[in-house]
Coordinates of C-alpha atoms in Angstrom, one line a residue:
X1 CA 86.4 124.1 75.4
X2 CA 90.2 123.6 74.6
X3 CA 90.1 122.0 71.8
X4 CA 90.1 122.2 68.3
X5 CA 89.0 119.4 64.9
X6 CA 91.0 120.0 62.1
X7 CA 89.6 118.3 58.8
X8 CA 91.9 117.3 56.7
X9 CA 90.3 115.6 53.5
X10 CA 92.9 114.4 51.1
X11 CA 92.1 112.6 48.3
X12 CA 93.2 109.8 48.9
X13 CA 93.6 109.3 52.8
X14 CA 89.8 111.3 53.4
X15 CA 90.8 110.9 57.3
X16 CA 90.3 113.5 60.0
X17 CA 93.3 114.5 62.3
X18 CA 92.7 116.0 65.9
X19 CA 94.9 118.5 67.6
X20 CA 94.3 118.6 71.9
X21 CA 94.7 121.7 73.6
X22 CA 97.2 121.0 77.0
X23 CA 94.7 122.5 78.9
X24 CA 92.6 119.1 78.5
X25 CA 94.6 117.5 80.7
X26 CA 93.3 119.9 83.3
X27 CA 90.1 118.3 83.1
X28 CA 91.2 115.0 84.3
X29 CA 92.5 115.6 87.7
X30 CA 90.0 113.1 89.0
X31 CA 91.8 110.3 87.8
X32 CA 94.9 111.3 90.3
X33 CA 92.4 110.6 93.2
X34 CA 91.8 107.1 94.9
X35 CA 88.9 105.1 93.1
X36 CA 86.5 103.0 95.4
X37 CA 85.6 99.1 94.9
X38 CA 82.8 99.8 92.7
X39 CA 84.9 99.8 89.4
X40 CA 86.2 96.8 91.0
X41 CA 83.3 95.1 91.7
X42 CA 82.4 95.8 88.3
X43 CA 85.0 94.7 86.6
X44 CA 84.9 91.3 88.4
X45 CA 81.4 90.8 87.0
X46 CA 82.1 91.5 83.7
X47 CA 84.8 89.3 83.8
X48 CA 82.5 86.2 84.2
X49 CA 82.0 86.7 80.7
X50 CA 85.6 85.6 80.6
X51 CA 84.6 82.4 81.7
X52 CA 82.3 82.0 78.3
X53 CA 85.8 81.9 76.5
X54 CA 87.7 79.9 79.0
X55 CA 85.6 77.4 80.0
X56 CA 85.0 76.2 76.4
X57 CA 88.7 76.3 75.4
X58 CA 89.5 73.8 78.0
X59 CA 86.1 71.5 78.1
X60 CA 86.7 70.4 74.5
X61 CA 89.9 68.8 75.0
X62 CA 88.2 66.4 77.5
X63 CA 85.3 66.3 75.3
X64 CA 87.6 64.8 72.7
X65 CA 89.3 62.0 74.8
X66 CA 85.2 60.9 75.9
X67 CA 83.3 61.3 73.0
X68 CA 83.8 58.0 71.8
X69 CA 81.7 56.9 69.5
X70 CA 78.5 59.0 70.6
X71 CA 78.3 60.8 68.0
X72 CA 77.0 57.7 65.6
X73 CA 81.1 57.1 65.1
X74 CA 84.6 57.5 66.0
X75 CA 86.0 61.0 64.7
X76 CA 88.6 60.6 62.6
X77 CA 91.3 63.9 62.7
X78 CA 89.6 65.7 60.6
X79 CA 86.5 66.0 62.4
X80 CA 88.0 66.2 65.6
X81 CA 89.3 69.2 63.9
X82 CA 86.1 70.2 62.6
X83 CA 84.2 70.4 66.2
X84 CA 87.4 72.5 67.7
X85 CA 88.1 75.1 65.5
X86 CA 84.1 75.7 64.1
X87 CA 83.9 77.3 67.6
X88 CA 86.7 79.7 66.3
X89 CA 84.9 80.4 63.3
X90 CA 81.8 81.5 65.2
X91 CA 84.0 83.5 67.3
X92 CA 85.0 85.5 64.6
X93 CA 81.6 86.0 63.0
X94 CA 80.3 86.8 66.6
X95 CA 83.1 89.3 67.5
X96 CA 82.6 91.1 63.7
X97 CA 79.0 91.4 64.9
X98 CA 79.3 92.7 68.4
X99 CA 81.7 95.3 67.0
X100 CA 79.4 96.9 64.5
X101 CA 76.7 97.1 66.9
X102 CA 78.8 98.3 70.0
X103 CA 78.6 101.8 69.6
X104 CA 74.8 102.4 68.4
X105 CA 73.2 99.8 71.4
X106 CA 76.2 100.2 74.3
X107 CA 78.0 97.5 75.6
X108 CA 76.0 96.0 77.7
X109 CA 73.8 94.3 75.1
X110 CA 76.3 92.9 73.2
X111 CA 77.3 90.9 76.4
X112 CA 73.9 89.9 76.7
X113 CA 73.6 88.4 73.7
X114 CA 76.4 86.4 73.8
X115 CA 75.2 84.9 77.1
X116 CA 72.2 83.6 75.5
X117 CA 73.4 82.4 72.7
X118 CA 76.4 80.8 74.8
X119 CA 73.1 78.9 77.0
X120 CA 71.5 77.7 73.6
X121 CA 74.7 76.6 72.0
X122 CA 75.1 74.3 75.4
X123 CA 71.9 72.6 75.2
X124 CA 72.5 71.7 71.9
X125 CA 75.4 70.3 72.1
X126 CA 74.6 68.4 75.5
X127 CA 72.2 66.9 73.4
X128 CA 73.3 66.2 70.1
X129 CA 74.0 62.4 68.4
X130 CA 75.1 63.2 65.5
X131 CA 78.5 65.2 64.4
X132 CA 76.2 67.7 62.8
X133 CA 74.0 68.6 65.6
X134 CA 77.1 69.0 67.5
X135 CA 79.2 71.6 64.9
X136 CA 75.7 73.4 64.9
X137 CA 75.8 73.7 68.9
X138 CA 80.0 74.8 68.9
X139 CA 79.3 77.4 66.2
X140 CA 76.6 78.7 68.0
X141 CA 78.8 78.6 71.4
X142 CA 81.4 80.4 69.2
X143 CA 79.0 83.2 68.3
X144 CA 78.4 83.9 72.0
X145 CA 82.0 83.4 72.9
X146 CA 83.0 86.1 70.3
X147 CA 80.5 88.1 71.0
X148 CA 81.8 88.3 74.8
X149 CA 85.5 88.3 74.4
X150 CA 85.1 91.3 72.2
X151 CA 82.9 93.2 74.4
X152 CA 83.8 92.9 77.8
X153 CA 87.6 94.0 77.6
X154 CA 86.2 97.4 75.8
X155 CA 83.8 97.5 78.9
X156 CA 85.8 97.0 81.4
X157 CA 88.8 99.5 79.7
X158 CA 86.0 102.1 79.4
X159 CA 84.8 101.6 83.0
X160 CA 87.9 101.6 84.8
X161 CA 90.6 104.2 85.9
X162 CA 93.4 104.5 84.3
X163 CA 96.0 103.7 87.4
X164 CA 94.3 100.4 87.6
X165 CA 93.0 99.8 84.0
X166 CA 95.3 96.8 83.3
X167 CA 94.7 95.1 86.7
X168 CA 91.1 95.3 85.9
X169 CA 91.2 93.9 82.6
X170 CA 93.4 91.3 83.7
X171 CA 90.6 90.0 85.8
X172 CA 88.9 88.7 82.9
X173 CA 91.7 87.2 81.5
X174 CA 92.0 85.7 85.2
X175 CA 88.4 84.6 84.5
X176 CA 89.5 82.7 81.5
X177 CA 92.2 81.0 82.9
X178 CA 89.7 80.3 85.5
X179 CA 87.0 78.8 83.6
X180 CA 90.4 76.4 81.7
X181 CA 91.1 75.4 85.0
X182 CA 87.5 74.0 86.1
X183 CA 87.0 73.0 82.9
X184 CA 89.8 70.4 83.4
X185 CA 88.5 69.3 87.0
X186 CA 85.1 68.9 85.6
X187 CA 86.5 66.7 82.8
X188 CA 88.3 64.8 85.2
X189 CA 85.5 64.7 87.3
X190 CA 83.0 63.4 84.7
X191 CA 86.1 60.8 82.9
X192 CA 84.5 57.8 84.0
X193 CA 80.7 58.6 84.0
X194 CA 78.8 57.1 80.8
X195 CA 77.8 59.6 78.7
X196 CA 80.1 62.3 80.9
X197 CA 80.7 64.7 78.0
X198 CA 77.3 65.6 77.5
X199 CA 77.2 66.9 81.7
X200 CA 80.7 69.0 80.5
X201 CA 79.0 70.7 77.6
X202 CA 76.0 71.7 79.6
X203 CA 77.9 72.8 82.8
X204 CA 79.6 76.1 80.5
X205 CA 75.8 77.6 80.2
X206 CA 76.2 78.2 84.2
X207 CA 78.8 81.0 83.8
X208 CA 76.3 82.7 80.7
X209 CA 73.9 82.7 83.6
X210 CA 75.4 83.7 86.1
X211 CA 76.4 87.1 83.9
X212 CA 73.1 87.6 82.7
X213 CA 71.9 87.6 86.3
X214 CA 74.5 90.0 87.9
X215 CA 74.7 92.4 84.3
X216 CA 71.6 94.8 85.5
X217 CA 73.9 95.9 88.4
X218 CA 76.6 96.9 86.4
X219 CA 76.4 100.4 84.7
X220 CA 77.0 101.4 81.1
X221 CA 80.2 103.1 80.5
X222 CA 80.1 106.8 81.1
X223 CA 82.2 106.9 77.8
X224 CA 79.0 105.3 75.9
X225 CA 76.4 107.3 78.3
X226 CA 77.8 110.9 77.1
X227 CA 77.9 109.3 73.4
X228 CA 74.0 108.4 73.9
X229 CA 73.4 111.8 74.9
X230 CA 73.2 110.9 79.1
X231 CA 75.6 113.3 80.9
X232 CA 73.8 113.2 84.2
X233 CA 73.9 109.9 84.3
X234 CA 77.7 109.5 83.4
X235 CA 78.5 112.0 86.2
X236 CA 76.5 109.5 88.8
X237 CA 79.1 106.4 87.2
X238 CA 81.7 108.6 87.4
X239 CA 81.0 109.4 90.9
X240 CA 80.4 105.7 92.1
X241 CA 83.9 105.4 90.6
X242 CA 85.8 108.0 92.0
X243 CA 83.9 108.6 95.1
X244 CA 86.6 110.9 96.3
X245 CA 86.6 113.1 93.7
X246 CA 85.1 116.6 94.2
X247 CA 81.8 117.7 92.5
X248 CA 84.0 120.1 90.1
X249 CA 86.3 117.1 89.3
X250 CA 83.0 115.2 88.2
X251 CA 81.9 118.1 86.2
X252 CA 85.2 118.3 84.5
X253 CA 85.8 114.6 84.1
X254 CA 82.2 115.1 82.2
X255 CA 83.6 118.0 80.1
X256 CA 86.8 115.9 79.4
X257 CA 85.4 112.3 77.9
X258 CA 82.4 115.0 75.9
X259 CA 84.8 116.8 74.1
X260 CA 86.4 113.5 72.5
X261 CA 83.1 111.7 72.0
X262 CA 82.1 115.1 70.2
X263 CA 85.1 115.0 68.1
X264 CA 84.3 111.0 67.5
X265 CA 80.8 111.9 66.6
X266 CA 82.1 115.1 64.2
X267 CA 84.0 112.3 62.5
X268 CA 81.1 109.7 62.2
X269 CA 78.7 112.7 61.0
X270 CA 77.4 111.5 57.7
X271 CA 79.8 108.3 57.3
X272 CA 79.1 104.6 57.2
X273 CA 80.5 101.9 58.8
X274 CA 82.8 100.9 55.8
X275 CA 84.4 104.8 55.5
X276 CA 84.5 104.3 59.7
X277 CA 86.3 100.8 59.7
X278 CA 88.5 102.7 56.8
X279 CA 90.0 105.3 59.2
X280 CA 92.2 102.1 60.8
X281 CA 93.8 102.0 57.8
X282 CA 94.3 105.3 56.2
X283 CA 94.8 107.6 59.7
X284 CA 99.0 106.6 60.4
X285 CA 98.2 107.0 64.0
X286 CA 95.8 104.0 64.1
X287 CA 97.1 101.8 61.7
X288 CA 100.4 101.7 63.7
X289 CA 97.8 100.9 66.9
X290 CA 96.4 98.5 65.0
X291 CA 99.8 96.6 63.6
X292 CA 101.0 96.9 67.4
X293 CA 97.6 95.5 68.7
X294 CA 96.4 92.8 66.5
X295 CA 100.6 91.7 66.1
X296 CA 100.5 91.2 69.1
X297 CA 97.4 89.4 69.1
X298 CA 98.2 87.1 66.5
X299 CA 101.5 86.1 67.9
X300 CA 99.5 85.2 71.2
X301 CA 97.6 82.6 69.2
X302 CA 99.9 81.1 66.7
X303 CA 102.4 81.1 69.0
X304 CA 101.2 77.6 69.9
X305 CA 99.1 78.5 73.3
X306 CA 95.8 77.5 72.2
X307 CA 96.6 74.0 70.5
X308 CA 98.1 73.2 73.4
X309 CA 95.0 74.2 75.2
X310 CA 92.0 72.5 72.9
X311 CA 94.6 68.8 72.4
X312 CA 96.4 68.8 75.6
X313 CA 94.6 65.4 76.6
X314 CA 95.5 64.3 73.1
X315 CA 99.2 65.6 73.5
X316 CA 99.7 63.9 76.7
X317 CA 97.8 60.8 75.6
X318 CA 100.3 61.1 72.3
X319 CA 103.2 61.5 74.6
X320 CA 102.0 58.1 77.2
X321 CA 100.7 59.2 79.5
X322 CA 97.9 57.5 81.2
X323 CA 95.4 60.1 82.4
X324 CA 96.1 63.1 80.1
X325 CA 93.0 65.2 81.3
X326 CA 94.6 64.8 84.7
X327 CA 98.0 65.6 83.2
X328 CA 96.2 68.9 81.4
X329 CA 95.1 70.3 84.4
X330 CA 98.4 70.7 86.0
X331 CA 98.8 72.9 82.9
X332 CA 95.6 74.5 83.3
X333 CA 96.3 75.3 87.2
X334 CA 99.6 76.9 85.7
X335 CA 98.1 79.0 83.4
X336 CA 95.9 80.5 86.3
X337 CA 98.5 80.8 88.6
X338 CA 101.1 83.0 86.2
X339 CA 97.9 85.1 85.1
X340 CA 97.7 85.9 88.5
X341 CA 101.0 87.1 88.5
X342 CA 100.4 88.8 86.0
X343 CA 97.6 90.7 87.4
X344 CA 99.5 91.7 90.3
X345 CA 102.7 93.5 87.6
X346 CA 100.9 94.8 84.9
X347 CA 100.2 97.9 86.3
X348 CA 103.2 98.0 88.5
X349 CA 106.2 96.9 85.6
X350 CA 104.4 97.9 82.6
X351 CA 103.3 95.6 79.7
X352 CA 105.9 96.2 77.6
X353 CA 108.7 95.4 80.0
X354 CA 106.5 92.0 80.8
X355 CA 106.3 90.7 77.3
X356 CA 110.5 91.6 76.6
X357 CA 110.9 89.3 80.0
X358 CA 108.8 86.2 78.9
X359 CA 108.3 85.8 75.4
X360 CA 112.2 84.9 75.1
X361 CA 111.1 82.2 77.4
X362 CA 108.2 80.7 75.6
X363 CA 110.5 80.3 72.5
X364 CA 113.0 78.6 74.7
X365 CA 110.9 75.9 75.9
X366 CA 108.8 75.1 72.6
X367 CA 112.3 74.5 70.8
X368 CA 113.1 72.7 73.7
X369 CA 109.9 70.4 73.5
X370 CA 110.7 69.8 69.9
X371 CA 114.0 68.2 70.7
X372 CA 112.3 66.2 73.6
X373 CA 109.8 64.9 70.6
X374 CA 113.0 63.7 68.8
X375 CA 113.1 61.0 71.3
X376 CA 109.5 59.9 71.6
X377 CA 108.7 57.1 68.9
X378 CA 105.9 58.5 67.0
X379 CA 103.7 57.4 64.4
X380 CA 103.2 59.2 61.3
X381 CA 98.8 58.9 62.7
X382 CA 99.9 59.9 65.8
X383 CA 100.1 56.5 67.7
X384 CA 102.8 55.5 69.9
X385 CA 105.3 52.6 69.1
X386 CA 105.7 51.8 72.6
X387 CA 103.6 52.8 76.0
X388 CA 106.7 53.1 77.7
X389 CA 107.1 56.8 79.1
X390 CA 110.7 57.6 79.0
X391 CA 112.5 60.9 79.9
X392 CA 111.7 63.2 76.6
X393 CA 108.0 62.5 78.1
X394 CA 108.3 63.8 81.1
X395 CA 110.8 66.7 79.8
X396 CA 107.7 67.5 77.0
X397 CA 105.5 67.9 80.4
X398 CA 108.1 70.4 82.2
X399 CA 108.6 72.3 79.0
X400 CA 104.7 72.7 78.7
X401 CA 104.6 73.9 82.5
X402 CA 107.6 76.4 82.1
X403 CA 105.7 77.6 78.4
X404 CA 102.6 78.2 80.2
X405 CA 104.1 80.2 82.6
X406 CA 106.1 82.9 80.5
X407 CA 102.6 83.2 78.5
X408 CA 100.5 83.5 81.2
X409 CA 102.5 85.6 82.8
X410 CA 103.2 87.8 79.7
X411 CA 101.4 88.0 76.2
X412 CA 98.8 85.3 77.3
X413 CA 97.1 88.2 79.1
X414 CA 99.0 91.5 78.3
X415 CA 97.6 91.0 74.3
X416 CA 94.0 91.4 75.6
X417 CA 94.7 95.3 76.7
X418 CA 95.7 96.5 73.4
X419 CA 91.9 97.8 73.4
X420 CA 93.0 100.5 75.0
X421 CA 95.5 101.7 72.2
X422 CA 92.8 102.9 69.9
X423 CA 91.1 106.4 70.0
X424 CA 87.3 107.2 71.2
X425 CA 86.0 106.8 67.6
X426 CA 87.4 104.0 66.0
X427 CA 87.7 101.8 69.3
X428 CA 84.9 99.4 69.3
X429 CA 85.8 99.0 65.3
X430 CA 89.9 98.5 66.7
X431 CA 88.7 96.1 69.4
X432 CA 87.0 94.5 66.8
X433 CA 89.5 94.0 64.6
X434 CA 91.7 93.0 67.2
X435 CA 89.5 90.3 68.1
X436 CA 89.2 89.1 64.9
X437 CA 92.8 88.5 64.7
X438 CA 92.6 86.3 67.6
X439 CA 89.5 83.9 66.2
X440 CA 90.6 84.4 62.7
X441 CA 94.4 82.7 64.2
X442 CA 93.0 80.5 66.5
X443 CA 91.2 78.8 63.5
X444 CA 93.9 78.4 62.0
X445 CA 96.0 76.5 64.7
X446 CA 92.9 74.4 65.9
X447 CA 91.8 73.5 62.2
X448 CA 95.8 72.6 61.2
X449 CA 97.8 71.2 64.6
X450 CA 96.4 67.6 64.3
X451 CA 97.3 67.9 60.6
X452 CA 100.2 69.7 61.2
X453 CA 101.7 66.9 63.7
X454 CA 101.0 64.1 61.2
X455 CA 102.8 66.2 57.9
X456 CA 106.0 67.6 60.1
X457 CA 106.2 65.6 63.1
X458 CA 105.4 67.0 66.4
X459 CA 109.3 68.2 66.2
X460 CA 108.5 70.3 63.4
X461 CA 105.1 71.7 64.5
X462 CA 106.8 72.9 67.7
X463 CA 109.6 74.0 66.1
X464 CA 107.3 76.4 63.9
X465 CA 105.6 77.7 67.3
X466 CA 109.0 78.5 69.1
X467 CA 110.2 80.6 65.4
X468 CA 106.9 82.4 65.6
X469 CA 107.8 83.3 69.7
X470 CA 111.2 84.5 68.5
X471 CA 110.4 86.6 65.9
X472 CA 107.5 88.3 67.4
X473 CA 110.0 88.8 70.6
X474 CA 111.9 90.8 68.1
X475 CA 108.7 92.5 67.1
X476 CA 107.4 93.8 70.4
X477 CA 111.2 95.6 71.3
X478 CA 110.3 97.9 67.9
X479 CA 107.0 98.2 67.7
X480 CA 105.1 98.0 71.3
X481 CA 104.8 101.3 73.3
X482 CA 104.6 101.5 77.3
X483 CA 101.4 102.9 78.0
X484 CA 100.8 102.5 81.9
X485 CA 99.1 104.7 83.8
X486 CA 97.9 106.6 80.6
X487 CA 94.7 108.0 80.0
X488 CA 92.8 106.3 76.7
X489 CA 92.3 109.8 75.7
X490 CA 96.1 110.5 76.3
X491 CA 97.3 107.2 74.6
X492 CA 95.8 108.0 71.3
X493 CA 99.1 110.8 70.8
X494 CA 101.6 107.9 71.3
X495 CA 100.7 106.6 67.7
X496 CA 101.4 109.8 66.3
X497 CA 105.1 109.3 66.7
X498 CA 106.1 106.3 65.0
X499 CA 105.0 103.7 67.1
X500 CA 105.4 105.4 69.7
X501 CA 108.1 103.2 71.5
X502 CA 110.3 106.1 72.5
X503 CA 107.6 109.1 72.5
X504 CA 105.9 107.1 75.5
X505 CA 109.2 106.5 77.2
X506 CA 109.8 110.4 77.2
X507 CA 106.3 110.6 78.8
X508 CA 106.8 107.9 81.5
X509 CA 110.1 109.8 82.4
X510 CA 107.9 113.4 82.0
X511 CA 104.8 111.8 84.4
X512 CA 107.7 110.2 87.2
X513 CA 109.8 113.3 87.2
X514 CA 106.2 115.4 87.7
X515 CA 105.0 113.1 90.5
X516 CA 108.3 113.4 92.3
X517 CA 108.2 117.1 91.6
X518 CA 104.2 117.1 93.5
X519 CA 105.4 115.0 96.2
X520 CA 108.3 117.4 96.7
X521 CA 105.7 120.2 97.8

């Protein structure tokens, strides 16, 4: 079948290497044709799920400002941090569990149960009066929320073709920008209506619905449908996607993902999880996919996004302004807007290209924002000494905007497709990991920024962001590879070389020189 499984068991590395005949890549000429609108149309509803994550990120800073004493109290800091970042925490143990049951039950149920325990999570929290009832209903939100965000980019990269791969991830990072964005007009909407937080919890189990009602129409991946043993019904997926390939390209296409889910499943043969999850570690190749990925990751979230996200009413409250859920949604309506863009350059400028143009940017205007905070007279508890909004107030607002906008438009969105670095049989473990690193950081910054502001002065905690932005800047020009247009199967040979930064460059040269070379004739 062209191709050959080379066991090598060392000692101490016990990994297995892979060596892919050329003539695999002869297999895939259905990927060169024009797809139809049914990976689209896919990848759209899958991306609701997007809205599990999104929609809860933003409603809790509103929540905050409302909540009052409704709760049998008024939260101190602590607790305020408590009910933000338990939702991380859940997150994490939700996206640990999704990925160790992705592979033996598909994607699709994962999905599902994060949508239901997304709509339970809701409810309790809609109807809690007491701060315990209400950490109980945001870890249990968190589960679902984990649970989705780690499943759904795997789908979606699985499902869709590679020309168009980070577009169509992108819409679910466009979906949770989306659901930030409502999320801030419902909070406005609801400001003044008595009891109005409990109506913005409930509100985010309409998106969980919504999935679980449109989910039966989507497909398994034909990735997970060969790996369950289903080839005829992988070629029919196939097919609905590429519905101008040729019968042979179908066949072949077939051939091509069953030769690497048979070398995944030689590797799994008699292993556990544990030895599985191992192989990111000891295999070079996917630890340097990993360290790329989850880098990236983290930077995305301690990079400051996400504080700014869950206390942006607090921030602008902090900062004098009158109406700060009002004032957060012209962030939120930002952050939509640049993931936009970047859904329309992804595919077209690369991510790589993206995240050396912006993330320069997003350290520029945090360091900036810290020097505005110089002037704002502050409280150690976070009170202002004077309602008066001066200029460093208005220049903290245009700095958030211009942040906003470099991440959105570059690792806000371009971190989520780092799925797609890691091979057939440690990819659901990879995304896993990966998505890990994002709740395991955003606990960190939603459990510590209140805190954080007290102890070093907003100065200082925006200070620390805009160092993180610059050295991970630094990181991405070494360490990320340009993999456009690639293949999953092809990507995995990137890691081989390093990180691959100037392997993949050679191959994006090799594929433009090749396509010029095709039109030429």
């Amino acid at each position: 079948m062209g191709f050959s499984v080379e066991l090598d068991r060392k000692t101490e590395a016990n990994h297995v290497e892979t060596a892919v005949d050329p003539e695999l890549d002869s297999l895939d000429t259905i990927e060169e044709t024009q797809s139809g609108k049914f990976a689209w149309l896919v990848s759209i509803t899958a991306g609701v799920g997007g809205l599990l994550f999104g929609y809860d990120t933003g409603i809790i800073s509103a929540v905050l400002v409302y909540l009052n004493s409704d709760l049998g109290k008024l939260l101190n800091a602590g607790e305020r941090e408590l009910i933000t970042s338990i939702t991380s925490g859940g997150a994490l143990i939700g996206a640990i569990f999704a990925g160790l049951s992705a592979d033996r039950f598909g994607r699709k149920i994962a999905i599902y149960l994060g949508c239901a325990l997304f709509i339970l999570g809701a409810l309790l929290q809609a109807s809690a009066f007491s701060l315990a009832q209400m950490t109980v209903g945001r870890l249990v939100v968190g589960f679902g929320v984990g649970s989705a965000a780690m499943i759904v980019p795997l789908y979606i990269a699985e499902v869709a073709p590679a020309k168009y791969r980070g577009r169509m991830i992108g819409l679910d990072n466009m979906s949770i920008t989306g659901g930030q964005l409502i999320s801030y007009g419902i909070g406005a909407g609801f400001a003044h209506v008595t009891h109005g937080w409990r109506y913005m919890v409930a509100l985010g189990a309409v998106p969980a619905i919504i999935l679980m009602c449109l989910l039966p129409l989507c497909p398994e991946s034909p990735r997970q449908l060969i790996y369950h043993n289903k080839p005829e019904e992988a070629a029919k997926v196939i097919g609905r996607i590429f519905p101008h390939g040729t019968e042979q390209q179908i066949v072949d296409k077939v051939r091509h993902i069953t030769i690497h889910v048979e070398q995944a499943k030689q590797l799994h043969q008699g292993r556990g999880t544990l030895w599985i999850i191992k192989q990111l570690y000891v295999v070079p190749g996917n630890l340097r996919a990993l360290i790329a990925a989850c880098g990236l990751m983290a930077i995305s979230q301690l990079g400051g996004f996400n504080s700014l996200m869950y206390y942006s009413s607090t921030l602008f409250g902090l900062v004098g302004f009158s109406n700060p859920v009002a004032v957060g949604t012209i962030i939120a309506g930002t952050n939509f807007f640049f993931t936009w863009v970047n859904l329309m350059m992804v595919d077209r400028i690369g991510r790589r290209r993206i995240l050396l143009c912006t993330m320069w940017g997003m350290a520029f205007f945090l360091a900036l924002a810290a020097v505005a905070f110089h002037w704002i007279p502050v409280n150690h508890d976070l009170t202002l000494q004077s309602n008066h909004i001066g200029w460093p107030a208005y220049l903290v607002l245009v700095c958030m905007i211009c942040y906003v906008g470099f991440y959105s438009s570059g690792m806000g969105n371009t971190a989520w497709l780092s799925s797609e670095f890691f091979p057939m049989e440690v990819r659901a473990y990879g995304t896993m990991m990966l998505t890990c690193t994002c709740w395991g950081s955003n606990v960190i910054v939603a459990s510590t920024f209140l805190t954080q502001m007290e102890n070093t002065t907003p100065s200082g905690a925006f200070g620390f962001y805009a160092a993180i932005c610059f050295f991970g800047w630094i990181a991405v020009y070494f360490c990320y590879p340009e993999v456009k247009g690639m293949t999953l199967e092809d990507i995995k040979e990137i890691f081989k070389h390093g990180f691959g930064v100037k392997y993949a460059r050679e191959l994006q040269k090799a594929a433009k020189i090749q396509a010029k070379n095709k039109s030429d004739h």
